[in-house]
Coordinates of C-alpha atoms and ligand atoms in Angstrom, one line a residue:
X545 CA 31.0 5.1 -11.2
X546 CA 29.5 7.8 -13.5
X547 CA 28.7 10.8 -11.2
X548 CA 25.1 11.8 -12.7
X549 CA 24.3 7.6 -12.1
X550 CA 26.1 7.9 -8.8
X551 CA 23.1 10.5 -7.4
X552 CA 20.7 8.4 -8.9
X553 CA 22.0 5.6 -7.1
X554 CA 22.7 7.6 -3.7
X555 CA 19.0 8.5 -3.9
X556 CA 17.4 5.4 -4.8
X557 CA 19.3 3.8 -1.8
X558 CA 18.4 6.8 0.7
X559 CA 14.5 6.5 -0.4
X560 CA 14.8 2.3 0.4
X561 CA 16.4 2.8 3.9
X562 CA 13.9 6.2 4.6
X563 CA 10.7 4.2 3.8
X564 CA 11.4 0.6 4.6
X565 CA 12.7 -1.1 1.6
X566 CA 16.0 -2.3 2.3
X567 CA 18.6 -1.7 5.4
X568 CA 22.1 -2.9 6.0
X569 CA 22.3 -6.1 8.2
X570 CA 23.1 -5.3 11.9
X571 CA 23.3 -1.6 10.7
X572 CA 23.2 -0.9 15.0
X573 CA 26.6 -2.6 15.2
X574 CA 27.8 -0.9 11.9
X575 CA 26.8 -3.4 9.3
X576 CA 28.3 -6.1 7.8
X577 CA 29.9 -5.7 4.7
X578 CA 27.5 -8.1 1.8
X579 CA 24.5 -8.4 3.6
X580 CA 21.2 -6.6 3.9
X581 CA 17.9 -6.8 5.5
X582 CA 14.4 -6.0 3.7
X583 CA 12.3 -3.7 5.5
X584 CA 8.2 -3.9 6.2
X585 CA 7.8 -2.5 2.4
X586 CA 10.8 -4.4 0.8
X587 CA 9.7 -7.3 1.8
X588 CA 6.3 -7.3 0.1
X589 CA 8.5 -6.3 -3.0
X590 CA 10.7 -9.3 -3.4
X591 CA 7.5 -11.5 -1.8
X592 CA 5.6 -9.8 -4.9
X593 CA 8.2 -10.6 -7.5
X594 CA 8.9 -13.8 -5.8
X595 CA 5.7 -14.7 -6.3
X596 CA 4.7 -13.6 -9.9
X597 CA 8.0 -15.7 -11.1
X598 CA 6.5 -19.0 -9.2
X599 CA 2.8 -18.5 -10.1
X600 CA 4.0 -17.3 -14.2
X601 CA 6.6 -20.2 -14.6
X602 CA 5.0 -23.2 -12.3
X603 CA 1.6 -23.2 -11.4
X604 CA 0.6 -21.5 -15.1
X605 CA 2.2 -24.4 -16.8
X606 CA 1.8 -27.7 -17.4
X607 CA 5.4 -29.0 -17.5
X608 CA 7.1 -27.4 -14.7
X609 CA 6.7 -29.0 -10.9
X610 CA 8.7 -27.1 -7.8
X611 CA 11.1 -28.1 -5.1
X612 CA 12.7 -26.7 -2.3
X613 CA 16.0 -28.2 -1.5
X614 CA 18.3 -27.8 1.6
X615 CA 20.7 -25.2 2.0
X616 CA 23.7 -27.9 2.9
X617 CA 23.8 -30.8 1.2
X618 CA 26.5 -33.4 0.9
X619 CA 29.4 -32.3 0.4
X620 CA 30.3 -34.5 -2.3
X621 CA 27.1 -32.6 -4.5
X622 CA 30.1 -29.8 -4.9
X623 CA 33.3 -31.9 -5.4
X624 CA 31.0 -33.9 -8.9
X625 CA 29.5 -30.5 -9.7
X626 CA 32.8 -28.9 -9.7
X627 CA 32.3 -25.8 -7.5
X628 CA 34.8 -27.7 -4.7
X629 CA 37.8 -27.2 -7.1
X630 CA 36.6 -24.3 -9.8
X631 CA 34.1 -22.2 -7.8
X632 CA 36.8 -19.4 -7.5
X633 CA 37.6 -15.5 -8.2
X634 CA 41.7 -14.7 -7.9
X635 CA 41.7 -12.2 -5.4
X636 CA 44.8 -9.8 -3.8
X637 CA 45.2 -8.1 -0.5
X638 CA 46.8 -5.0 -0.2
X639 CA 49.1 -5.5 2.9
X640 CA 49.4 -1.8 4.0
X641 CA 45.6 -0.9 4.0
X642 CA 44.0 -5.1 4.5
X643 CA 41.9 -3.9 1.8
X644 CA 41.2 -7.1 -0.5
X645 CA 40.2 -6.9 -4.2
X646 CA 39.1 -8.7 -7.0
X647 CA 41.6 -9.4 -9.6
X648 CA 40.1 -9.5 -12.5
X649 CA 38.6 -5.9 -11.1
X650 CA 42.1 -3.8 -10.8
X651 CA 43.6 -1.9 -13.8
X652 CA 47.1 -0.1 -13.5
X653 CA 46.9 3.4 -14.9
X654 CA 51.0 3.6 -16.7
X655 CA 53.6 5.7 -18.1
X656 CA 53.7 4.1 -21.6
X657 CA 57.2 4.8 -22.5
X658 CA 58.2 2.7 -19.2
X659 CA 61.6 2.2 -18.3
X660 CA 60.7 -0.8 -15.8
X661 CA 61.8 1.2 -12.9
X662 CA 58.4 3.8 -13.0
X663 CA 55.5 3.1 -10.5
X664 CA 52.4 1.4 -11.4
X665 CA 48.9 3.0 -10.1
X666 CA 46.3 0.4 -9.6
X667 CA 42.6 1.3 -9.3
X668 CA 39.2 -0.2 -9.5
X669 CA 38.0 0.0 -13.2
X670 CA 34.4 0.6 -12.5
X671 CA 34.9 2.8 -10.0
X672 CA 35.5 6.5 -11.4
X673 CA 36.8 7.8 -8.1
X674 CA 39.1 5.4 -7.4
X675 CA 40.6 6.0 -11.2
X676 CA 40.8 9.9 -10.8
X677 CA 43.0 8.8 -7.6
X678 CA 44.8 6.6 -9.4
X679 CA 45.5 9.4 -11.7
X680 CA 46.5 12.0 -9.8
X681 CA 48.9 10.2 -7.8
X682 CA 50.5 9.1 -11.2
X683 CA 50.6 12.5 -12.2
X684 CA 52.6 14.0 -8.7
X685 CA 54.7 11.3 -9.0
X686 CA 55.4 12.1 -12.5
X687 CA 55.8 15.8 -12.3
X688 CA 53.1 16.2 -14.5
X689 CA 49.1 17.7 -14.0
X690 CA 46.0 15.5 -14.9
X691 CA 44.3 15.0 -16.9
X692 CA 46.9 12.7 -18.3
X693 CA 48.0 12.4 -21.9
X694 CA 46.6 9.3 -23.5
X695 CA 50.3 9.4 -25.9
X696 CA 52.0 9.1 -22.9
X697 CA 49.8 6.8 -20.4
X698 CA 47.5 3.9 -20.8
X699 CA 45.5 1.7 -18.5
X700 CA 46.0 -2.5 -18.4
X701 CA 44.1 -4.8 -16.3
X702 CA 46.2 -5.9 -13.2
X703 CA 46.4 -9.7 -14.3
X704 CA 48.6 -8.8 -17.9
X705 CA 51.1 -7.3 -15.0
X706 CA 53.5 -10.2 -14.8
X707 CA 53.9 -10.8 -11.0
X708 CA 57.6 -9.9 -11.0
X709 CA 56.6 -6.1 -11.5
X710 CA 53.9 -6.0 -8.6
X711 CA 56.8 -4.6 -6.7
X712 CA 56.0 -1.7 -9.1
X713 CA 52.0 -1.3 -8.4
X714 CA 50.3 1.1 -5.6
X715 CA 47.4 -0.2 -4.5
X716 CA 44.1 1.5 -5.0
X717 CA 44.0 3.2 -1.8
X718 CA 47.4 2.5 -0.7
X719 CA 50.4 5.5 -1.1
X720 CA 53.6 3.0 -1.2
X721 CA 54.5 0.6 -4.2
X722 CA 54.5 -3.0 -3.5
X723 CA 51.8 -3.7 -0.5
X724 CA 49.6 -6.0 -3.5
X725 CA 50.1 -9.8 -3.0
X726 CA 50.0 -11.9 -6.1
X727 CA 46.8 -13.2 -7.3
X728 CA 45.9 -16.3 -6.0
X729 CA 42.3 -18.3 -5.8
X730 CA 39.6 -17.8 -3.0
X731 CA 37.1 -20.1 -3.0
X732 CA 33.6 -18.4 -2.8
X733 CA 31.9 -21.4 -1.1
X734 CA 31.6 -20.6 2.8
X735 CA 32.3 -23.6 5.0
X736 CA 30.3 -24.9 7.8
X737 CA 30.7 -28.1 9.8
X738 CA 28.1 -30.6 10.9
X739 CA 27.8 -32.5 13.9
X740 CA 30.2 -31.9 17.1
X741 CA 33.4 -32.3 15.5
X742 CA 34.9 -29.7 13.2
X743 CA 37.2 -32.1 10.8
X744 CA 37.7 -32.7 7.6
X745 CA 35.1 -35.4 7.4
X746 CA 31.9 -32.9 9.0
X747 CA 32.6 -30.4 6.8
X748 CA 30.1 -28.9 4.4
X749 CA 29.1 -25.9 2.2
X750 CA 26.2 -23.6 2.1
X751 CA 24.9 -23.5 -1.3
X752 CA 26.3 -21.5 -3.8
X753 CA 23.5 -22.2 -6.2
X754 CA 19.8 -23.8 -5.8
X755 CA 20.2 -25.8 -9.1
X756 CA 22.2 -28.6 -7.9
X757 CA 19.2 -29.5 -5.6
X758 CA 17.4 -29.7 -8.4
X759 CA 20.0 -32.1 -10.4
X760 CA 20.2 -34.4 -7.5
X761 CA 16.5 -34.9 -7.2
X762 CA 15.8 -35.4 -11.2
X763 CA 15.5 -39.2 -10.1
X764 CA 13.0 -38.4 -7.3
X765 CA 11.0 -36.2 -9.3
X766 CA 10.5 -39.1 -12.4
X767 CA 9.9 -41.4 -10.0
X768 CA 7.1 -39.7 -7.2
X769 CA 5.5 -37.8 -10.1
X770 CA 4.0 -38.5 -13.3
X771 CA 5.2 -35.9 -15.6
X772 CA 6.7 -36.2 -18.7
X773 CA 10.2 -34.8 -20.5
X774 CA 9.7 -32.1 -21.5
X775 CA 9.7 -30.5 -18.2
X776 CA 11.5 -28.2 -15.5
X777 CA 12.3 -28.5 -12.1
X778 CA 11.8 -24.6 -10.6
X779 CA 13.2 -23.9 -7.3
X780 CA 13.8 -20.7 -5.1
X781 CA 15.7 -20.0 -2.2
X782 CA 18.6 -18.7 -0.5
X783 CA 22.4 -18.6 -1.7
X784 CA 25.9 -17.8 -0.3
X785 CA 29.1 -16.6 -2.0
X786 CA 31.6 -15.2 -0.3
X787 CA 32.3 -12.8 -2.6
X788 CA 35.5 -11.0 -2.8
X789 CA 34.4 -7.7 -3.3
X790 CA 30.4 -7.0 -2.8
X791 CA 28.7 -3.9 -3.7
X792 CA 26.8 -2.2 -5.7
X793 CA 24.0 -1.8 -2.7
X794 CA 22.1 -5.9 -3.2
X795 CA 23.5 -6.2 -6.9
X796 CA 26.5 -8.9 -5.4
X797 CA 26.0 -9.8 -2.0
X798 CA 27.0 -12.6 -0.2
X799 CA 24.0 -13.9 0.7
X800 CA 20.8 -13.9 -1.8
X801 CA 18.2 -15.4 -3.4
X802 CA 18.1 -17.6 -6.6
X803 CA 14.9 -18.4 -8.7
X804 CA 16.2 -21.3 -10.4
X805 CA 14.9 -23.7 -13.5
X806 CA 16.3 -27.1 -15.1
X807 CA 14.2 -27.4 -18.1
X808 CA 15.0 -31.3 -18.9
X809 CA 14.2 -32.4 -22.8
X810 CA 15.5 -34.3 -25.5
X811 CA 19.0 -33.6 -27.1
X812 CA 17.5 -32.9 -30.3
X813 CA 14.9 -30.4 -29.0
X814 CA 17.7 -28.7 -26.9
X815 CA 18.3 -25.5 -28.9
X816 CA 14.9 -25.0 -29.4
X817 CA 13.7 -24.7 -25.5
X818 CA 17.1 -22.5 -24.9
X819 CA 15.7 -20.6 -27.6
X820 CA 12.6 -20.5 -26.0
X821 CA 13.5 -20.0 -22.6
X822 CA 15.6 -16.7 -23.4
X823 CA 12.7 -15.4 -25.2
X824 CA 10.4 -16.3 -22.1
X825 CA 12.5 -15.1 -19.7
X826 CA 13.0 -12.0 -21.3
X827 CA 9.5 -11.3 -21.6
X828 CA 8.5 -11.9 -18.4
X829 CA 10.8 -9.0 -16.9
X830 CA 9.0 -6.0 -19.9
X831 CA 5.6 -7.4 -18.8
X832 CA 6.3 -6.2 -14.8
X833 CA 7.3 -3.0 -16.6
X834 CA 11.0 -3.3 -16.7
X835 CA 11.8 -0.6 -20.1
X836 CA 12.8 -2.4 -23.1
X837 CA 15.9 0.2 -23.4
X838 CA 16.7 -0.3 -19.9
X839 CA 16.8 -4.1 -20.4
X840 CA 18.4 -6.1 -23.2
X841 CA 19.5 -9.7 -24.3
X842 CA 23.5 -10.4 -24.8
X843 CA 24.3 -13.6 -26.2
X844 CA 27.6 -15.2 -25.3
X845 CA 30.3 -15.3 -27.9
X846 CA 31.4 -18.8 -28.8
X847 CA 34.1 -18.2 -26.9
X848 CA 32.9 -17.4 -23.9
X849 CA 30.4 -20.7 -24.0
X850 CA 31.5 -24.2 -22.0
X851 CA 32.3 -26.8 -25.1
X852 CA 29.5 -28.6 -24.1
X853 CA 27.3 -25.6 -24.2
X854 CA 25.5 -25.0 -27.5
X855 CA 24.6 -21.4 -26.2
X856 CA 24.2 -18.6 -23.2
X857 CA 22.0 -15.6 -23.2
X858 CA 22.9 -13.0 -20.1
X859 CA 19.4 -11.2 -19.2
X860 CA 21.1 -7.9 -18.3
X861 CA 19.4 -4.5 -17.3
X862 CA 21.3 -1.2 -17.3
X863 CA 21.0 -0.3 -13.4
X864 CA 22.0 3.2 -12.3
X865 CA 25.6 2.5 -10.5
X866 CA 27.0 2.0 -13.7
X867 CA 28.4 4.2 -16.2
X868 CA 26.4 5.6 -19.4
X869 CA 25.6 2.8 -21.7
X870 CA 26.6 -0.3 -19.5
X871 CA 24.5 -3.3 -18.7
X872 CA 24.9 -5.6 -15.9
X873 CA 23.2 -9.4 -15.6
X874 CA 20.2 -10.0 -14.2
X875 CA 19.7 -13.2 -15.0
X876 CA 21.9 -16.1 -17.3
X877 CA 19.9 -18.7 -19.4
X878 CA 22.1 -21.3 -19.9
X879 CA 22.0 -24.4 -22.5
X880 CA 23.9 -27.1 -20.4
X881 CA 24.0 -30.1 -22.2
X882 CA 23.8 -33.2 -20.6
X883 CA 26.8 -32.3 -18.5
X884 CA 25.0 -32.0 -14.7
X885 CA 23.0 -35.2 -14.8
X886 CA 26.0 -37.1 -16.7
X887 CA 28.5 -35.8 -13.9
X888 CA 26.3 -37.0 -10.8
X889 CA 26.2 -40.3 -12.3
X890 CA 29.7 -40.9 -13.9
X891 CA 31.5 -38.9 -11.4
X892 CA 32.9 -35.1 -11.9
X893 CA 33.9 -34.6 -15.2
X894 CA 36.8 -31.9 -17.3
X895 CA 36.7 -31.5 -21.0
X896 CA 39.6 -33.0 -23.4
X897 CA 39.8 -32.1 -26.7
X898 CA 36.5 -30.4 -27.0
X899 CA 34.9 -33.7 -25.2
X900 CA 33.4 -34.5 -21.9
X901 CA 35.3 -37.3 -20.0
X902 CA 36.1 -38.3 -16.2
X903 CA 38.5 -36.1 -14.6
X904 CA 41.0 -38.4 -13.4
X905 CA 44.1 -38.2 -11.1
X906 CA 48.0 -39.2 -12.1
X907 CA 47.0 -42.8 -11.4
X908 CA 43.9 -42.6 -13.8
X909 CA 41.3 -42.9 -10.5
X910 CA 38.4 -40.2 -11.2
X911 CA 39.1 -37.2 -8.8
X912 CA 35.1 -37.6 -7.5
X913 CA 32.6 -40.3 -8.2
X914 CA 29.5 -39.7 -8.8
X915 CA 26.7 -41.3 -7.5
X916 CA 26.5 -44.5 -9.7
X917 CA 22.5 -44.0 -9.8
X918 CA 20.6 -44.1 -13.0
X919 CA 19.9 -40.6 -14.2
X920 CA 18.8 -41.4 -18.0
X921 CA 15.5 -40.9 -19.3
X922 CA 13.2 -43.6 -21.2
X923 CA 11.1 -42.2 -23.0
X924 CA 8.1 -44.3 -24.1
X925 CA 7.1 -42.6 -27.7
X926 CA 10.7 -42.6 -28.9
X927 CA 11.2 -45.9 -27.3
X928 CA 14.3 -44.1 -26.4
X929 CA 17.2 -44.0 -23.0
X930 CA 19.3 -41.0 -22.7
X931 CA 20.5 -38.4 -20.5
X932 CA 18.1 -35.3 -20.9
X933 CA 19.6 -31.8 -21.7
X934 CA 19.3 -29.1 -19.8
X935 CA 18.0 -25.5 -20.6
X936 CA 18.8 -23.2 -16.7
X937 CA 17.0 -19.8 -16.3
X938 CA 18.8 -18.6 -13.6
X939 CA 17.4 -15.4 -11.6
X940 CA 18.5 -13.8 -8.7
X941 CA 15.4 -12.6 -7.2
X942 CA 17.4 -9.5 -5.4
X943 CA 18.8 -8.3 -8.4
X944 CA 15.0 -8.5 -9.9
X945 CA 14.3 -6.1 -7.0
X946 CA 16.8 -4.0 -7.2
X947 CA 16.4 -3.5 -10.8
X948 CA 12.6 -3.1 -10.5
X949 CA 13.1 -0.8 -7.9
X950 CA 15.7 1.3 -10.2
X951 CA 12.6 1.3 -13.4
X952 CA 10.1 2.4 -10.3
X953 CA 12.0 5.5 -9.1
X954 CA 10.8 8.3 -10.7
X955 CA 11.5 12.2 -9.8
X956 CA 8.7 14.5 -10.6
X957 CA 9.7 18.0 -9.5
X958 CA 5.9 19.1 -10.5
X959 CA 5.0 17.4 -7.6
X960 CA 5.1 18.7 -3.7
X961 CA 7.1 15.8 -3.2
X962 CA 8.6 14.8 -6.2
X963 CA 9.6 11.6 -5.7
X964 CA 7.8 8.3 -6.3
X965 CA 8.1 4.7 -7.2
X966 CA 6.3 3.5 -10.2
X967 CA 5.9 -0.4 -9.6
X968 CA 3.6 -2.4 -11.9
X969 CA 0.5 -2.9 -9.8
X970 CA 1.3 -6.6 -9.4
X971 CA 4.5 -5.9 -7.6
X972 CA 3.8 -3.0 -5.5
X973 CA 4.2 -3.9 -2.0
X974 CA 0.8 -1.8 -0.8
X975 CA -2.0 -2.5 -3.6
X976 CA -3.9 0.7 -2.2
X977 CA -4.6 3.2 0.4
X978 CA -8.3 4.6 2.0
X979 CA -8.4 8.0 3.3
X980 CA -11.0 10.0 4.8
X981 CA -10.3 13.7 3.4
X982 CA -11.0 14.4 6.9
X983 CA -11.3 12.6 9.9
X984 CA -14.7 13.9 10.9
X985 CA -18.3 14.7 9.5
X986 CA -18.6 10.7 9.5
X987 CA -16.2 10.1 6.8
X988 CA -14.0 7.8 9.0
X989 CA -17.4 5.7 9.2
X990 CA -17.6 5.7 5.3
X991 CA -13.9 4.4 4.9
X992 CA -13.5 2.2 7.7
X993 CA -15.6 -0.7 5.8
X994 CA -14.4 0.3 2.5
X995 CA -10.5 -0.4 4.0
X996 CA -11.9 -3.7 5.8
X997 CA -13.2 -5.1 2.7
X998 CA -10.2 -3.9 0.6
X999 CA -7.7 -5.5 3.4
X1000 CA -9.6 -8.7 3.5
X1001 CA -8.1 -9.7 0.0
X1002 CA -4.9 -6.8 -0.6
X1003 CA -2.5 -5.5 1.6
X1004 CA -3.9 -1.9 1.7
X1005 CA -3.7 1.1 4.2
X1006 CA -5.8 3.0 6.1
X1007 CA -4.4 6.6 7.2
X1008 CA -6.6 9.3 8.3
X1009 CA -3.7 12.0 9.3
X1010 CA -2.2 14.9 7.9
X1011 CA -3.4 16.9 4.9
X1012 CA -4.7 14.9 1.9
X1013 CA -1.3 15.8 -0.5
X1014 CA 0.9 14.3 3.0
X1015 CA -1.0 11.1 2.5
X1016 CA -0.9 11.2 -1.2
X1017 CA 3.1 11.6 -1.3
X1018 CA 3.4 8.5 1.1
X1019 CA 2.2 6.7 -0.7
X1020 CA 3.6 7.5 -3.9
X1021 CA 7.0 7.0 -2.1
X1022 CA 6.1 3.6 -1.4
X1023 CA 4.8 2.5 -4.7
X1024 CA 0.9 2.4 -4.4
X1025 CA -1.4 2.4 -7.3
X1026 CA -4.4 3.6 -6.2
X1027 CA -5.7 5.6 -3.1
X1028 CA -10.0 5.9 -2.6
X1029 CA -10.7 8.9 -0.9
X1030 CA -14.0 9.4 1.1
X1031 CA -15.2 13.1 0.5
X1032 CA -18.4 15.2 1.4
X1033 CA -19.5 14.1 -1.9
X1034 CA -19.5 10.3 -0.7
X1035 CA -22.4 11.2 1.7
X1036 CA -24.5 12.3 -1.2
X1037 CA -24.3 10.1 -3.8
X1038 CA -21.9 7.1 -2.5
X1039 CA -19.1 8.0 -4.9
X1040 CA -15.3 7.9 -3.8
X1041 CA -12.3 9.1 -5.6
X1042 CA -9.9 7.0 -7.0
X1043 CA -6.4 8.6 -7.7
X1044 CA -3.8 7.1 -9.8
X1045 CA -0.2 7.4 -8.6
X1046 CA 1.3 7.8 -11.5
X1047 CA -0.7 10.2 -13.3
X1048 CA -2.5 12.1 -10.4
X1049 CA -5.9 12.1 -12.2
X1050 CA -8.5 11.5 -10.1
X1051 CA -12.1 10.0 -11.2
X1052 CA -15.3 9.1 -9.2
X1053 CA -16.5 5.7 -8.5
X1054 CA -19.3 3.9 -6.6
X1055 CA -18.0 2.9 -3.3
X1056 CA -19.3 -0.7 -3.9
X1057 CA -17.4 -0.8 -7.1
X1058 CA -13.8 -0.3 -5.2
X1059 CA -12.7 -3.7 -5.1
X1060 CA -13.3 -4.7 -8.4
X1061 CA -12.0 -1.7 -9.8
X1062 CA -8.7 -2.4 -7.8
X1063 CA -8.9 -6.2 -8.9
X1064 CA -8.8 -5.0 -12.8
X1065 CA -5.8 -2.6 -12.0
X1066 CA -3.4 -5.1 -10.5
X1067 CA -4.5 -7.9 -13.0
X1068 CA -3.6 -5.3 -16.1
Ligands
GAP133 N1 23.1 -22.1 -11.5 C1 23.7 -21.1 -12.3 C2 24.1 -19.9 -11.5 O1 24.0 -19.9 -10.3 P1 25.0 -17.5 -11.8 O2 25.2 -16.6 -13.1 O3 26.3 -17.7 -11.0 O4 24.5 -18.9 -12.3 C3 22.6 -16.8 -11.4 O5 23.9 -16.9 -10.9 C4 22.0 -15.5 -11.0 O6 22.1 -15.4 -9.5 C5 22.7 -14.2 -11.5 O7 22.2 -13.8 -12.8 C6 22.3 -13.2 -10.5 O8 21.0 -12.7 -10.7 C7 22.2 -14.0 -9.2 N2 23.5 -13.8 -8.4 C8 24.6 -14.5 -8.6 N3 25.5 -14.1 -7.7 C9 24.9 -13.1 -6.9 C10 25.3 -12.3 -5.8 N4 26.5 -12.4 -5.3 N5 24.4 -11.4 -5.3 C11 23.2 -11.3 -5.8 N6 22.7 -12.0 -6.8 C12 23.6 -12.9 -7.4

C-alpha cells in the first residue's frame, strides 16, 4: 500500500469509527476478522444508497420488477450453477506463523542469477510493507543493502514457482524457508446444515451471490406477472464468501451486500442492453457525485471473457488503499448468454470446444441435473421460443459505500476543523441540522417547530449546545448539507440562515420557505 494513500485510508477509517459510520463486528471481544457493523450514521448511508439504486433501477422503470430471495436455498441451486465445484480461490498456509494467504496474491522477491539452492522471499504484492520486508530480509541474507538491484533481483508471482522449490520460499511474515504449503483450492461457500442432523444430505450454503435467486424464479416471475421480455429481475440482499484474505476495511468482506440485476431479452438484442447497461450503470455512480477521474470503465479482454460471454465491463473506482493510478471493481456488468437459465433446465453445464454442453461424468451421466422445468420464453410478436440472454449489473452495495464515502472525505485545513464529508444531498445520512445560535432570548421556541416540521419528512437534527462553529463541524463530519440557524434577526423579520456544508456561505431565507428549499437541494 502506497504510504500517502495509506494516511488517507487510516483517516477515512478513524473518522467512520469516531462518528458512527462503520465499526468492527464484536470489536468488545476483539473483532472478527471480515465482518463489520454500520453505526447510527452508516447505516442511513448504505440505507441511502440502497435506496437510490432500487427507486433509479425499479420503481423508475417500466421493465424491471424486484425480488427478495432466501439466503439458503437448495443446495442443488449451487452444484447446476457451478459454484459447488468452481467457486474457489487456491490458498496456502504458512505453517510456522498459521497465517493463510491468497495465492494468486504472493510474489517471491529473487536473486536472478539463481543457483537453485538461494532462498526465495515471498510477500503480498499489494501490500508495500510487506514487500520492503521481503526485501530486506533478501538483502541480509544476501550480504547485500536494499534497495535491491533490479540486474540482479526480480519479483514472480508465487504460482510460476513450481511446487518442488517451495522448500526454497519464506513466507511473508515468517523468518525460515519452507513453512508455505502448496496451493490447493478453498471453497468460498460457507456451509450450514438444516434440520437436526448434520450429514451430508442437510447440508446447505449461504449464498454466495443474490442472482441465482433470481434465475430460479425467472419461471415464477413470467408466470404471476404480466411483464414482457425485455425485462430485469433486481434484487438486493446479503452475501457470504469466505474469503481467503479480507481487507481493505469493507472493500472484501465476508459477509456483504449485493444489488443484483438479470436483464432477460432476446439473443439478437443481447449486445445492445450490455451495451446499455454499462453505460447505465456507470452513470448512475457520477450522478451521486462519484468523480469521473476517480471512477472509470475497463472492458474485459477477450481473453478474460467466459466463451459464452459476448462481453464484461468491470465498474471500478480508484479507492484510496491502493497505490497511485490503480483501480479496483466496484461493480461487474456481465453479458451471460443464455448459460444460467439453460443450466437450471438441462442440468450444470462446462464448455467443449468453445461450446456449451452437459458436464458429464466417466460414464457420460451429467455431474448435476437441472431442474427439467421449462425456462424458454414465447414471445408473442416474434411468434418465437427461446432461452432469453442475460445482461447482470452486479453491485456490492458496501463497496458503493465505501467508495462514496472515499469521494465524500474531504480535508479543508481553512477550516477549524478541517475535516468533512461531501455526500451528494441524496445520500447523506442527516439531510439537515436546526440550531438556535443560542439557546435563549426565545430562539429555542423559533427552531423547535422549524426542526418538527423538517423531521416529519427528513432525518434532520436538532442541537442547541456548544458554540455555533462546534455544531457546524459536526455536522460537516457527518455529511450534512444544510444547517438553518435561528438568530436575533429571525425575531425581526422571520428570516433564518441557511449554510452550505460545502462551501460555508451562508444566505437568509423565510422560515416558512425551509422545507422547500431543503426538498430542491436533495432533489438536485
Ligand atoms: N453474480 C455475479 C457476482 O456475484 P462478483 O463480481 O463476484 O459477481 C459482484 O460480485 C459485486 O459484489 C462486486 O463487484 C463487488 O461489488 C461485490 N462483492 C463481491 N465480493 C465481495 C466481498 N467479498 N466483499 C464486498 N463486496 C463484494
Amino acid at each position: 500500500m502506497a504510504t500517502v494513500a495509506n494516511n488517507t485510508m487510516d483517516r477515512i477509517v478513524a473518522l467512520c469509527r469516531r462518528r458512527g459510520f462503520i465499526f468492527q463486528s464484536s470489536e468488545i471481544y476483539g473483532g472478527i476478522n471480515g465482518f463489520w457493523d454500520y453505526g447510527p450514521l452508516g447505516v442511513e448511508l448504505k440505507r441511502n444508497i440502497k435506496e437510490a439504486w432500487w427507486h433509479d433501477m425499479v420503481h423508475a422503470r417500466d421493465d424491471m420488477v424486484g425480488l427478495d430471495c432466501t439466503i439458503i436455498m437448495h443446495p442443488h441451486v449451487w452444484k447446476v450453477s457451478g459454484h459447488y465445484d468452481l467457486f474457489s480461490d487456491k490458498m496456502v498456509d504458512c505453517k510456522a506463523t498459521k497465517n493463510r494467504y491468497r495465492a494468486d496474491q504472493l510474489c517471491v522477491v529473487k536473486n536472478r542469477t539463481d543457483s537453485g539452492t538461494n532462498r526465495m522471499y515471498a510477500f503480498v504484492e499489494s501490500d508495500d510493507e510487506s514487500r520492503a520486508r521481503a526485501e530486506k530480509k533478501l538483502a541480509k541474507h544476501e550480504k547485500t543493502k536494499p534497495p535491491l538491484p533490479d540486474e540482479q533481483y526480480h519479483v514472480k508471482p508465487l504460482l510460476e514457482i513450481p511446487g518442488g522449490e517451495f522448500h526454497r520460499v519464506v513466507g511473508p511474515d515468517a523468518d525460515e524457508p519452507g513453512t508455505l504449503t502448496e496451493p490447493r483450492d478453498f471453497n468460498l461457500m460457507f456451509e450450514t446444515y438444516t434440520g437436526a442432523v448434520r450429514d451430508e444430505d442437510n447440508k446447505a450454503f449461504l449464498r454466495p451471490e443474490t442472482a441465482q435467486g433470481i434465475f430460479v424464479n425467472f419461471k415464477n416471475v413470467c408466470d404471476s406477472t404480466r411483464i414482457k421480455l425485455p425485462f430485469g429481475i433486481a434484487q438486493m440482499g446479503k452475501s457470504f464468501r469466505n474469503e481467503i484474505t479480507p481487507r481493505n476495511f469493507i472493500f472484501r468482506s465476508r459477509e456483504f451486500e449485493q444489488m443484483e440485476i438479470e436483464f432477460f431479452c432476446h439473443p439478437d438484442e443481447s449486445n445492445r442492453w450490455y451495451e446499455y447497461w454499462r453505460d447505465r450503470r456507470l452513470q448512475w455512480y457520477v450522478d451521486l457525485g462519484l468523480a469521473s477521474d476517480r471512477l472509470r470503465l475497463r472492458e474485459h479482454g477477450k481473453e478474460e471473457l467466459s466463451h459464452y460471454s459476448c462481453g464484461t465491463s468491470d465498474i471500478e473506482y480508484a479507492y484510496p488503499f491502493l497505490a497511485e493510478g490503480d483501480f479496483g471493481e466496484l461493480e461487474g456488468v456481465a453479458h451471460r448468454g443464455d448459460f444460467d437459465l439453460r443450466s437450471h433446465m438441462e442440468g450444470k453445464l462446462a464448455s467443449q470446444d468453445g461450446k456449451l454442453v452437459l458436464d458429464v461424468d466417466a460414464n457420460g451421466k451429467p455431474r448435476y441435473k437441472g431442474s427439467g422445468k421449462d425456462l424458454t420464453y414465447f414471445d408473442t410478436e416474434r411468434k418465437e421460443r427461446f432461452v432469453p440472454h442475460v445482461v447482470e449489473p452486479s453491485a456490492g452495495a458496501d463497496r458503493a459505500t465505501l467508495a462514496f464515502i472515499c469521494e465524500a472525505y474531504t480535508v479543508d485545513e481553512s477550516r477549524p476543523s478541517p475535516e468533512l464529508m461531501k455526500f451528494h444531498p441524496r445520500i447523506a445520512p442527516i439531510k439537515a441540522a436546526v440550531f438556535p445560535l443560542v439557546a435563549k432570548d426565545g430562539l429555542p421556541d423559533i427552531a423547535e417547530p422549524i426542526y418538527r416540521a423538517l423531521r416529519a419528512r427528513w432525518p434532520v437534527q436538532y442541537d442547541a449546545k456548544q458554540s455555533i462553529g462546534k455544531r457546524y463541524a459536526r455536522m460537516d463530519e457527518a455529511g450534512t448539507p444544510y444547517c438553518f440557524t435561528v438568530d436575533g434577526q429571525t425575531k425581526e423579520d422571520g428570516t433564518v440562515t441557511v449554510r452550505d456544508r460545502d462551501t460555508g456561505r451562508q444566505e437568509r431565507i423565510d422560515k416558512s420557505r425551509c422545507a422547500e428549499y431543503l426538498a430542491e437541494g436533495i432533489d438536485r
